[in-house]
């Protein structure tokens, strides 16, 4: 299959690279095809208010709202991720490019190691994110079935893309069709691991 004609959301592996900087308020990421090194998706937080930008440099960073857009490079929005002010536990809503609700994430109370549940638009739990901070290894699954994994272990063609500590791999099980809502929710959730659980 010609990579240039592959729909961006149909890839089963992505190298995710965060934009880093000393005075960086916004959360911006690029997602690459690990085999060709081609930029597949851009994740941008461009609708960031001045007050929110200021709070991003304080201890209140984890409570700040965010609005992230995931799109084809220079193209249309495919996924939007929104959260209001979060004082205790995060609830993040995810929409498709047309503004239709796909589902949401809700952080679990008293979770060791970090966990949140992924809900569909109908309010049903589709999977849970569980992880280990020590090895930066996270899994999306339900009832013993794993749908996707996020970690920093990769020995394939894209190894040269791992040039900084802010780079990791998302692997999605090929059983999830490219148009399956859970695929979009998982891609959106990966953008939120740092913001919801770690920061």
Short mmCIF file of C-alpha atoms in Angstrom, two decimals:
data_model
loop_
_atom_site.label_atom_id
_atom_site.label_comp_id
_atom_site.label_asym_id
_atom_site.label_seq_id
_atom_site.Cartn_x
_atom_site.Cartn_y
_atom_site.Cartn_z
CA UNK A 1 0.00 0.00 0.00
CA UNK A 2 1.30 3.46 -0.84
CA UNK A 3 1.89 5.33 2.42
CA UNK A 4 0.91 8.63 0.82
CA UNK A 5 -2.62 7.32 0.22
CA UNK A 6 -3.06 5.74 3.66
CA UNK A 7 -5.76 7.50 5.72
CA UNK A 8 -4.00 9.07 8.74
CA UNK A 9 -6.17 7.33 11.33
CA UNK A 10 -5.70 3.88 9.84
CA UNK A 11 -2.06 3.44 10.87
CA UNK A 12 -1.52 0.85 13.60
CA UNK A 13 1.70 2.43 14.88
CA UNK A 14 2.64 6.05 15.50
CA UNK A 15 5.78 7.69 16.84
CA UNK A 16 4.55 10.57 19.01
CA UNK A 17 6.95 13.48 19.51
CA UNK A 18 6.15 16.34 21.85
CA UNK A 19 7.28 19.87 21.01
CA UNK A 20 9.54 20.87 23.87
CA UNK A 21 10.72 24.27 24.96
CA UNK A 22 11.73 26.18 28.07
CA UNK A 23 8.77 28.58 27.90
CA UNK A 24 6.18 26.36 26.28
CA UNK A 25 2.60 26.86 27.44
CA UNK A 26 0.75 24.96 24.71
CA UNK A 27 0.78 21.19 24.29
CA UNK A 28 1.77 20.38 20.70
CA UNK A 29 2.69 16.98 19.26
CA UNK A 30 3.58 15.44 15.91
CA UNK A 31 2.71 11.83 15.04
CA UNK A 32 4.85 9.97 12.49
CA UNK A 33 4.63 6.69 10.61
CA UNK A 34 7.54 4.74 12.19
CA UNK A 35 8.34 2.89 8.97
CA UNK A 36 8.63 5.81 6.56
CA UNK A 37 9.23 8.62 9.05
CA UNK A 38 6.45 10.58 7.34
CA UNK A 39 4.45 13.11 9.38
CA UNK A 40 0.92 11.68 9.61
CA UNK A 41 -0.94 13.80 12.18
CA UNK A 42 -0.46 17.16 13.87
CA UNK A 43 -1.84 17.76 17.37
CA UNK A 44 -2.09 21.44 18.18
CA UNK A 45 -3.34 23.54 21.09
CA UNK A 46 -3.81 26.87 19.39
CA UNK A 47 -6.95 28.18 21.11
CA UNK A 48 -5.20 29.00 24.36
CA UNK A 49 -6.24 32.09 26.33
CA UNK A 50 -3.73 34.47 27.89
CA UNK A 51 -4.81 33.65 31.46
CA UNK A 52 -4.53 29.91 30.80
CA UNK A 53 -1.07 30.40 29.30
CA UNK A 54 0.04 32.15 32.49
CA UNK A 55 -1.37 29.39 34.71
CA UNK A 56 0.51 26.77 32.69
CA UNK A 57 3.71 28.02 34.38
CA UNK A 58 2.33 27.64 37.91
CA UNK A 59 1.36 24.82 40.29
CA UNK A 60 -2.19 25.08 38.86
CA UNK A 61 -1.08 23.69 35.48
CA UNK A 62 -2.99 20.41 35.90
CA UNK A 63 -6.23 22.31 36.57
CA UNK A 64 -6.14 24.42 33.42
CA UNK A 65 -8.58 23.87 30.54
CA UNK A 66 -7.38 22.68 27.15
CA UNK A 67 -8.64 22.40 23.57
CA UNK A 68 -6.48 20.26 21.30
CA UNK A 69 -7.08 19.70 17.60
CA UNK A 70 -5.71 16.63 15.79
CA UNK A 71 -5.51 17.06 12.03
CA UNK A 72 -3.81 15.98 8.87
CA UNK A 73 -0.66 18.07 8.27
CA UNK A 74 -1.97 21.39 7.03
CA UNK A 75 -5.38 19.84 6.57
CA UNK A 76 -8.76 19.38 8.20
CA UNK A 77 -9.46 18.58 11.84
CA UNK A 78 -10.13 14.90 12.49
CA UNK A 79 -10.44 14.93 16.30
CA UNK A 80 -10.99 17.64 18.93
CA UNK A 81 -10.24 17.21 22.63
CA UNK A 82 -11.73 19.59 25.19
CA UNK A 83 -11.58 19.96 28.95
CA UNK A 84 -12.80 22.77 31.17
CA UNK A 85 -11.18 23.77 34.46
CA UNK A 86 -10.36 20.64 36.45
CA UNK A 87 -10.17 21.15 40.21
CA UNK A 88 -10.04 17.51 41.29
CA UNK A 89 -10.55 14.74 38.73
CA UNK A 90 -10.35 15.30 34.99
CA UNK A 91 -13.20 14.70 32.58
CA UNK A 92 -12.20 15.21 28.95
CA UNK A 93 -14.61 15.24 25.98
CA UNK A 94 -13.63 14.06 22.50
CA UNK A 95 -15.34 15.10 19.24
CA UNK A 96 -14.89 14.19 15.59
CA UNK A 97 -13.98 16.76 12.94
CA UNK A 98 -17.64 17.71 12.51
CA UNK A 99 -18.17 18.41 16.21
CA UNK A 100 -20.02 15.19 17.03
CA UNK A 101 -19.33 13.75 20.47
CA UNK A 102 -17.30 10.53 20.27
CA UNK A 103 -16.95 9.97 23.99
CA UNK A 104 -14.97 11.08 27.02
CA UNK A 105 -12.30 10.12 29.55
CA UNK A 106 -12.83 10.18 33.30
CA UNK A 107 -9.98 9.88 35.75
CA UNK A 108 -10.38 7.22 38.43
CA UNK A 109 -10.38 8.22 42.10
CA UNK A 110 -7.54 6.92 44.28
CA UNK A 111 -5.88 5.15 41.38
CA UNK A 112 -2.33 3.98 41.99
CA UNK A 113 -0.10 4.54 38.98
CA UNK A 114 -2.73 6.51 37.13
CA UNK A 115 -5.85 5.30 35.38
CA UNK A 116 -8.78 6.67 33.50
CA UNK A 117 -11.76 5.09 31.80
CA UNK A 118 -12.68 5.74 28.16
CA UNK A 119 -16.43 6.10 27.54
CA UNK A 120 -18.34 6.02 24.27
CA UNK A 121 -20.91 8.66 23.32
CA UNK A 122 -23.58 6.42 24.89
CA UNK A 123 -21.86 6.53 28.29
CA UNK A 124 -20.64 2.92 28.19
CA UNK A 125 -17.05 2.10 29.22
CA UNK A 126 -15.12 1.05 26.10
CA UNK A 127 -11.74 0.49 27.75
CA UNK A 128 -9.47 1.67 30.55
CA UNK A 129 -6.00 3.17 30.48
CA UNK A 130 -3.63 1.67 33.02
CA UNK A 131 0.02 2.46 33.32
CA UNK A 132 3.36 2.43 35.08
CA UNK A 133 5.14 5.74 35.38
CA UNK A 134 8.49 4.09 36.07
CA UNK A 135 8.70 2.47 32.65
CA UNK A 136 6.36 4.84 30.82
CA UNK A 137 4.27 1.86 29.73
CA UNK A 138 0.48 2.18 29.32
CA UNK A 139 -2.20 -0.15 28.04
CA UNK A 140 -5.75 0.42 26.77
CA UNK A 141 -7.88 -2.63 27.41
CA UNK A 142 -11.11 -4.14 28.69
CA UNK A 143 -11.76 -7.53 30.28
CA UNK A 144 -8.31 -8.83 29.46
CA UNK A 145 -8.35 -7.68 25.83
CA UNK A 146 -5.70 -5.09 24.89
CA UNK A 147 -6.63 -2.58 22.19
CA UNK A 148 -3.51 -0.40 22.25
CA UNK A 149 -0.23 0.18 24.07
CA UNK A 150 1.91 3.28 24.64
CA UNK A 151 5.56 2.95 25.60
CA UNK A 152 9.11 4.03 24.81
CA UNK A 153 10.24 0.64 23.50
CA UNK A 154 10.68 0.41 19.75
CA UNK A 155 13.32 -1.41 17.75
CA UNK A 156 11.87 -1.12 14.26
CA UNK A 157 12.51 1.19 11.33
CA UNK A 158 11.53 4.30 13.28
CA UNK A 159 14.14 3.96 16.00
CA UNK A 160 16.03 7.01 14.71
CA UNK A 161 12.92 9.12 15.42
CA UNK A 162 13.46 8.56 19.15
CA UNK A 163 15.83 11.46 19.62
CA UNK A 164 14.46 12.91 22.87
CA UNK A 165 12.88 11.73 26.12
CA UNK A 166 9.58 13.27 24.99
CA UNK A 167 9.03 10.67 22.28
CA UNK A 168 7.02 7.47 22.55
CA UNK A 169 5.26 4.82 20.50
CA UNK A 170 1.52 4.22 20.16
CA UNK A 171 0.62 0.75 18.87
CA UNK A 172 -3.05 0.06 18.02
CA UNK A 173 -4.40 -3.44 17.50
CA UNK A 174 -5.29 -4.00 13.86
CA UNK A 175 -8.67 -5.41 14.92
CA UNK A 176 -9.86 -1.80 15.39
CA UNK A 177 -11.08 -0.55 12.01
CA UNK A 178 -9.82 2.84 10.85
CA UNK A 179 -13.30 4.35 11.31
CA UNK A 180 -13.95 2.73 14.72
CA UNK A 181 -14.74 5.44 17.33
CA UNK A 182 -12.45 3.74 19.86
CA UNK A 183 -9.46 4.28 17.57
CA UNK A 184 -10.05 8.04 17.61
CA UNK A 185 -10.63 7.99 21.38
CA UNK A 186 -7.36 6.14 21.97
CA UNK A 187 -5.40 8.58 19.79
CA UNK A 188 -7.02 11.46 21.69
CA UNK A 189 -6.29 9.83 25.06
CA UNK A 190 -2.59 9.50 24.27
CA UNK A 191 -2.45 13.29 23.90
CA UNK A 192 -3.87 13.61 27.40
CA UNK A 193 -1.67 11.22 29.39
CA UNK A 194 0.78 13.95 30.34
CA UNK A 195 -1.84 16.64 30.92
CA UNK A 196 -4.34 14.55 32.89
CA UNK A 197 -2.17 12.20 34.88
CA UNK A 198 1.46 13.24 35.01
CA UNK A 199 1.79 17.02 35.12
#
